Amino acid sequence: VDAASAATKHELLEWGGANPLFACLQLDDEIVLKLACGALQNLCQHPAWCSVALANGVHNTLEHLLEHNDMTIVRFASGSLRNMQIGLQRVGQQLPELGSAARQLV
């Protein structure tokens, strides 16, 4: 457990960790997708990560991943979107409207 997880999330963002992580969400490798979605679910508890993810259109990718055959990927993608909604609300932003299927899962 990282007692300074907020600082770690901040450093990871400041040192350019967002784009490589977001790129992993585009891959077909299910192990990489699970790890990337799980990491993003955790990182999106930090509002700055939510804002960067929104600016990069990651919510669209996550919404697409809600249709994945692997239920772990679906769960992590759903959790990431849920955390993005909460984190963005903290800074006065919001996700664009999700499709009806996504709204049911998030």
CSV table of N, CA and C in Angstrom, one decimal:
chain,number,residue,atom,x,y,z
A,1,VAL,N,0.8,-1.2,0.0
A,1,VAL,CA,0.0,0.0,0.0
A,1,VAL,C,0.9,1.2,0.0
A,2,ASP,N,0.5,2.2,-0.8
A,2,ASP,CA,1.3,3.4,-1.0
A,2,ASP,C,0.6,4.5,-0.1
A,3,ALA,N,1.3,4.8,1.0
A,3,ALA,CA,0.7,5.7,2.0
A,3,ALA,C,0.7,7.1,1.3
A,4,ALA,N,1.5,7.4,0.3
A,4,ALA,CA,1.5,8.7,-0.3
A,4,ALA,C,1.0,8.5,-1.8
A,5,SER,N,-0.1,7.8,-1.9
A,5,SER,CA,-0.6,7.5,-3.3
A,5,SER,C,-1.0,8.7,-4.0
A,6,ALA,N,-1.5,9.8,-3.4
A,6,ALA,CA,-1.8,11.0,-4.1
A,6,ALA,C,-0.6,11.6,-4.7
A,7,ALA,N,0.5,11.6,-4.0
A,7,ALA,CA,1.8,12.2,-4.5
A,7,ALA,C,2.3,11.3,-5.6
A,8,THR,N,2.2,10.0,-5.5
A,8,THR,CA,2.6,9.1,-6.5
A,8,THR,C,1.8,9.3,-7.8
A,9,LYS,N,0.5,9.4,-7.7
A,9,LYS,CA,-0.4,9.7,-8.9
A,9,LYS,C,0.0,11.0,-9.5
A,10,HIS,N,0.3,12.0,-8.7
A,10,HIS,CA,0.7,13.3,-9.2
A,10,HIS,C,2.0,13.2,-10.0
A,11,GLU,N,3.0,12.5,-9.4
A,11,GLU,CA,4.3,12.4,-10.0
A,11,GLU,C,4.2,11.6,-11.4
A,12,LEU,N,3.4,10.5,-11.3
A,12,LEU,CA,3.2,9.7,-12.6
A,12,LEU,C,2.6,10.6,-13.7
A,13,LEU,N,1.7,11.4,-13.4
A,13,LEU,CA,1.1,12.3,-14.3
A,13,LEU,C,2.1,13.3,-14.8
A,14,GLU,N,2.8,14.0,-13.9
A,14,GLU,CA,3.8,15.0,-14.2
A,14,GLU,C,5.0,14.5,-15.1
A,15,TRP,N,5.3,13.2,-14.9
A,15,TRP,CA,6.5,12.6,-15.6
A,15,TRP,C,6.0,12.0,-16.9
A,16,GLY,N,4.8,12.2,-17.4
A,16,GLY,CA,4.4,11.8,-18.7
A,16,GLY,C,3.8,10.4,-18.7
A,17,GLY,N,3.3,9.9,-17.6
A,17,GLY,CA,2.8,8.5,-17.6
A,17,GLY,C,1.4,8.3,-18.3
A,18,ALA,N,0.7,9.4,-18.5
A,18,ALA,CA,-0.6,9.3,-19.1
A,18,ALA,C,-0.7,8.7,-20.5
A,19,ASN,N,0.1,9.3,-21.4
A,19,ASN,CA,0.0,8.8,-22.8
A,19,ASN,C,0.4,7.4,-23.0
A,20,PRO,N,1.4,6.9,-22.4
A,20,PRO,CA,1.7,5.5,-22.5
A,20,PRO,C,0.6,4.6,-21.9
A,21,LEU,N,0.0,5.0,-20.8
A,21,LEU,CA,-1.1,4.2,-20.2
A,21,LEU,C,-2.3,4.3,-21.2
A,22,PHE,N,-2.6,5.4,-21.7
A,22,PHE,CA,-3.8,5.5,-22.6
A,22,PHE,C,-3.6,4.7,-23.8
A,23,ALA,N,-2.3,4.6,-24.3
A,23,ALA,CA,-2.0,3.8,-25.5
A,23,ALA,C,-2.3,2.4,-25.2
A,24,CYS,N,-2.0,1.9,-24.0
A,24,CYS,CA,-2.2,0.5,-23.7
A,24,CYS,C,-3.7,0.1,-23.8
A,25,LEU,N,-4.6,1.1,-23.6
A,25,LEU,CA,-6.0,0.8,-23.7
A,25,LEU,C,-6.5,0.5,-25.2
A,26,GLN,N,-5.6,0.8,-26.1
A,26,GLN,CA,-5.9,0.5,-27.5
A,26,GLN,C,-5.4,-0.9,-28.0
A,27,LEU,N,-4.7,-1.6,-27.2
A,27,LEU,CA,-4.1,-2.8,-27.6
A,27,LEU,C,-5.1,-4.0,-27.5
A,28,ASP,N,-4.8,-5.1,-28.2
A,28,ASP,CA,-5.6,-6.2,-28.2
A,28,ASP,C,-5.2,-7.2,-27.1
A,29,ASP,N,-4.1,-7.1,-26.5
A,29,ASP,CA,-3.6,-8.0,-25.5
A,29,ASP,C,-4.4,-7.9,-24.3
A,30,GLU,N,-5.1,-8.9,-23.9
A,30,GLU,CA,-6.1,-8.9,-22.8
A,30,GLU,C,-5.4,-8.6,-21.4
A,31,ILE,N,-4.2,-9.1,-21.3
A,31,ILE,CA,-3.4,-8.9,-20.0
A,31,ILE,C,-3.1,-7.4,-19.9
A,32,VAL,N,-2.6,-6.9,-21.0
A,32,VAL,CA,-2.2,-5.4,-21.0
A,32,VAL,C,-3.5,-4.6,-20.7
A,33,LEU,N,-4.6,-5.0,-21.4
A,33,LEU,CA,-5.9,-4.2,-21.2
A,33,LEU,C,-6.3,-4.3,-19.7
A,34,LYS,N,-6.2,-5.5,-19.1
A,34,LYS,CA,-6.6,-5.6,-17.7
A,34,LYS,C,-5.8,-4.7,-16.8
A,35,LEU,N,-4.5,-4.8,-17.0
A,35,LEU,CA,-3.5,-4.0,-16.2
A,35,LEU,C,-3.8,-2.5,-16.4
A,36,ALA,N,-4.0,-2.1,-17.7
A,36,ALA,CA,-4.2,-0.7,-18.0
A,36,ALA,C,-5.5,-0.2,-17.4
A,37,CYS,N,-6.5,-0.9,-17.6
A,37,CYS,CA,-7.8,-0.5,-17.0
A,37,CYS,C,-7.8,-0.5,-15.5
A,38,GLY,N,-7.2,-1.5,-14.9
A,38,GLY,CA,-7.1,-1.5,-13.4
A,38,GLY,C,-6.3,-0.3,-12.9
A,39,ALA,N,-5.2,0.0,-13.6
A,39,ALA,CA,-4.3,1.1,-13.2
A,39,ALA,C,-5.1,2.4,-13.3
A,40,LEU,N,-5.8,2.5,-14.4
A,40,LEU,CA,-6.6,3.8,-14.7
A,40,LEU,C,-7.7,3.9,-13.7
A,41,GLN,N,-8.4,2.8,-13.3
A,41,GLN,CA,-9.4,2.9,-12.3
A,41,GLN,C,-8.8,3.5,-11.0
A,42,ASN,N,-7.7,3.1,-10.6
A,42,ASN,CA,-7.0,3.6,-9.4
A,42,ASN,C,-6.6,5.0,-9.6
A,43,LEU,N,-6.0,5.3,-10.7
A,43,LEU,CA,-5.5,6.7,-11.0
A,43,LEU,C,-6.6,7.7,-11.1
A,44,CYS,N,-7.8,7.3,-11.6
A,44,CYS,CA,-8.9,8.2,-11.7
A,44,CYS,C,-9.6,8.6,-10.4
A,45,GLN,N,-9.0,8.2,-9.3
A,45,GLN,CA,-9.4,8.7,-8.0
A,45,GLN,C,-8.8,10.1,-7.8
A,46,HIS,N,-7.9,10.5,-8.7
A,46,HIS,CA,-7.2,11.8,-8.6
A,46,HIS,C,-7.8,12.7,-9.7
A,47,PRO,N,-8.4,13.8,-9.3
A,47,PRO,CA,-9.1,14.6,-10.3
A,47,PRO,C,-8.2,15.1,-11.5
A,48,ALA,N,-6.9,15.3,-11.3
A,48,ALA,CA,-6.1,15.7,-12.4
A,48,ALA,C,-6.0,14.6,-13.4
A,49,TRP,N,-5.9,13.4,-13.0
A,49,TRP,CA,-5.9,12.3,-14.0
A,49,TRP,C,-7.2,12.2,-14.7
A,50,CYS,N,-8.3,12.5,-14.0
A,50,CYS,CA,-9.6,12.5,-14.7
A,50,CYS,C,-9.7,13.5,-15.8
A,51,SER,N,-9.2,14.7,-15.5
A,51,SER,CA,-9.2,15.8,-16.5
A,51,SER,C,-8.3,15.5,-17.7
A,52,VAL,N,-7.2,14.9,-17.5
A,52,VAL,CA,-6.3,14.5,-18.6
A,52,VAL,C,-6.9,13.4,-19.4
A,53,ALA,N,-7.5,12.4,-18.7
A,53,ALA,CA,-8.2,11.4,-19.4
A,53,ALA,C,-9.3,11.9,-20.3
A,54,LEU,N,-10.1,12.8,-19.7
A,54,LEU,CA,-11.2,13.4,-20.5
A,54,LEU,C,-10.7,14.2,-21.7
A,55,ALA,N,-9.6,15.0,-21.5
A,55,ALA,CA,-9.0,15.7,-22.6
A,55,ALA,C,-8.5,14.9,-23.7
A,56,ASN,N,-8.1,13.6,-23.4
A,56,ASN,CA,-7.6,12.7,-24.4
A,56,ASN,C,-8.7,11.7,-24.9
A,57,GLY,N,-9.9,11.9,-24.5
A,57,GLY,CA,-11.0,11.1,-25.0
A,57,GLY,C,-11.0,9.7,-24.5
A,58,VAL,N,-10.4,9.4,-23.4
A,58,VAL,CA,-10.3,8.1,-22.8
A,58,VAL,C,-11.6,7.5,-22.5
A,59,HIS,N,-12.6,8.4,-22.2
A,59,HIS,CA,-13.9,7.9,-21.8
A,59,HIS,C,-14.5,7.2,-23.0
A,60,ASN,N,-14.2,7.6,-24.2
A,60,ASN,CA,-14.8,6.9,-25.4
A,60,ASN,C,-14.2,5.5,-25.5
A,61,THR,N,-12.9,5.4,-25.3
A,61,THR,CA,-12.2,4.0,-25.3
A,61,THR,C,-12.8,3.1,-24.2
A,62,LEU,N,-12.9,3.7,-23.0
A,62,LEU,CA,-13.5,2.9,-21.9
A,62,LEU,C,-14.9,2.5,-22.2
A,63,GLU,N,-15.7,3.3,-22.8
A,63,GLU,CA,-17.1,3.0,-23.1
A,63,GLU,C,-17.1,1.8,-24.1
A,64,HIS,N,-16.2,1.8,-25.1
A,64,HIS,CA,-16.0,0.7,-26.0
A,64,HIS,C,-15.6,-0.5,-25.3
A,65,LEU,N,-14.7,-0.4,-24.3
A,65,LEU,CA,-14.3,-1.6,-23.6
A,65,LEU,C,-15.4,-2.3,-22.7
A,66,LEU,N,-16.5,-1.5,-22.5
A,66,LEU,CA,-17.6,-2.1,-21.7
A,66,LEU,C,-18.2,-3.3,-22.5
A,67,GLU,N,-17.9,-3.4,-23.8
A,67,GLU,CA,-18.5,-4.4,-24.6
A,67,GLU,C,-17.5,-5.6,-24.8
A,68,HIS,N,-16.4,-5.6,-24.1
A,68,HIS,CA,-15.4,-6.6,-24.2
A,68,HIS,C,-15.9,-7.9,-23.6
A,69,ASN,N,-15.3,-9.0,-24.2
A,69,ASN,CA,-15.7,-10.4,-23.7
A,69,ASN,C,-15.2,-10.7,-22.3
A,70,ASP,N,-14.1,-10.1,-21.9
A,70,ASP,CA,-13.5,-10.4,-20.6
A,70,ASP,C,-14.2,-9.5,-19.6
A,71,MET,N,-14.8,-10.2,-18.6
A,71,MET,CA,-15.6,-9.4,-17.6
A,71,MET,C,-14.7,-8.6,-16.7
A,72,THR,N,-13.5,-9.0,-16.5
A,72,THR,CA,-12.6,-8.2,-15.6
A,72,THR,C,-12.3,-6.9,-16.3
A,73,ILE,N,-12.0,-6.9,-17.6
A,73,ILE,CA,-11.8,-5.7,-18.4
A,73,ILE,C,-13.1,-4.8,-18.3
A,74,VAL,N,-14.2,-5.4,-18.4
A,74,VAL,CA,-15.5,-4.7,-18.4
A,74,VAL,C,-15.6,-4.0,-17.0
A,75,ARG,N,-15.3,-4.8,-15.9
A,75,ARG,CA,-15.4,-4.3,-14.6
A,75,ARG,C,-14.5,-3.1,-14.3
A,76,PHE,N,-13.2,-3.3,-14.8
A,76,PHE,CA,-12.2,-2.2,-14.6
A,76,PHE,C,-12.6,-1.0,-15.4
A,77,ALA,N,-13.0,-1.2,-16.6
A,77,ALA,CA,-13.4,0.0,-17.5
A,77,ALA,C,-14.6,0.7,-16.9
A,78,SER,N,-15.6,0.0,-16.4
A,78,SER,CA,-16.7,0.6,-15.7
A,78,SER,C,-16.3,1.3,-14.5
A,79,GLY,N,-15.4,0.8,-13.7
A,79,GLY,CA,-14.9,1.4,-12.5
A,79,GLY,C,-14.1,2.7,-12.8
A,80,SER,N,-13.4,2.6,-13.9
A,80,SER,CA,-12.6,3.8,-14.4
A,80,SER,C,-13.6,4.9,-14.8
A,81,LEU,N,-14.6,4.6,-15.5
A,81,LEU,CA,-15.6,5.6,-15.9
A,81,LEU,C,-16.3,6.2,-14.6
A,82,ARG,N,-16.7,5.3,-13.7
A,82,ARG,CA,-17.3,5.8,-12.5
A,82,ARG,C,-16.4,6.7,-11.7
A,83,ASN,N,-15.1,6.3,-11.6
A,83,ASN,CA,-14.2,7.2,-10.9
A,83,ASN,C,-13.9,8.5,-11.6
A,84,MET,N,-14.0,8.5,-13.0
A,84,MET,CA,-13.8,9.7,-13.7
A,84,MET,C,-15.0,10.6,-13.5
A,85,GLN,N,-16.2,10.1,-13.4
A,85,GLN,CA,-17.4,10.9,-13.1
A,85,GLN,C,-17.2,11.6,-11.8
A,86,ILE,N,-16.8,10.9,-10.8
A,86,ILE,CA,-16.7,11.4,-9.4
A,86,ILE,C,-15.6,12.4,-9.4
A,87,GLY,N,-14.4,12.1,-10.0
A,87,GLY,CA,-13.2,13.0,-9.9
A,87,GLY,C,-13.5,14.3,-10.7
A,88,LEU,N,-14.2,14.2,-11.8
A,88,LEU,CA,-14.5,15.4,-12.6
A,88,LEU,C,-15.4,16.3,-11.9
A,89,GLN,N,-16.4,15.7,-11.2
A,89,GLN,CA,-17.4,16.5,-10.4
A,89,GLN,C,-16.6,17.3,-9.4
A,90,ARG,N,-15.6,16.8,-8.8
A,90,ARG,CA,-14.8,17.5,-7.8
A,90,ARG,C,-14.2,18.8,-8.3
A,91,VAL,N,-13.9,18.8,-9.6
A,91,VAL,CA,-13.3,20.0,-10.2
A,91,VAL,C,-14.2,20.7,-11.2
A,92,GLY,N,-15.5,20.5,-11.0
A,92,GLY,CA,-16.5,21.2,-11.8
A,92,GLY,C,-16.6,20.8,-13.3
A,93,GLN,N,-16.2,19.6,-13.6
A,93,GLN,CA,-16.3,19.1,-15.0
A,93,GLN,C,-17.2,17.9,-15.0
A,94,GLN,N,-17.6,17.4,-16.1
A,94,GLN,CA,-18.4,16.2,-16.2
A,94,GLN,C,-18.1,15.5,-17.5
A,95,LEU,N,-18.3,14.2,-17.5
A,95,LEU,CA,-18.2,13.4,-18.7
A,95,LEU,C,-19.3,13.7,-19.7
A,96,PRO,N,-19.0,13.6,-21.0
A,96,PRO,CA,-20.1,13.8,-21.9
A,96,PRO,C,-21.1,12.6,-21.7
A,97,GLU,N,-22.2,12.8,-22.3
A,97,GLU,CA,-23.3,11.8,-22.1
A,97,GLU,C,-22.8,10.4,-22.6
A,98,LEU,N,-22.9,9.4,-21.8
A,98,LEU,CA,-22.6,8.0,-22.1
A,98,LEU,C,-23.8,7.4,-22.8
A,99,GLY,N,-23.5,6.4,-23.6
A,99,GLY,CA,-24.6,5.6,-24.2
A,99,GLY,C,-25.4,4.9,-23.1
A,100,SER,N,-26.6,4.4,-23.5
A,100,SER,CA,-27.5,3.8,-22.5
A,100,SER,C,-26.9,2.6,-21.9
A,101,ALA,N,-26.3,1.7,-22.7
A,101,ALA,CA,-25.6,0.5,-22.2
A,101,ALA,C,-24.6,0.9,-21.1
A,102,ALA,N,-23.8,1.9,-21.5
A,102,ALA,CA,-22.7,2.3,-20.5
A,102,ALA,C,-23.3,2.9,-19.3
A,103,ARG,N,-24.4,3.7,-19.4
A,103,ARG,CA,-25.0,4.3,-18.2
A,103,ARG,C,-25.5,3.2,-17.2
A,104,GLN,N,-25.9,2.1,-17.7
A,104,GLN,CA,-26.4,1.0,-16.9
A,104,GLN,C,-25.2,0.3,-16.1
A,105,LEU,N,-24.0,0.3,-16.8
A,105,LEU,CA,-22.9,-0.4,-16.1
A,105,LEU,C,-22.1,0.6,-15.2
A,106,VAL,N,-22.2,1.8,-15.5
A,106,VAL,CA,-21.5,2.8,-14.7
A,106,VAL,C,-22.4,3.3,-13.6
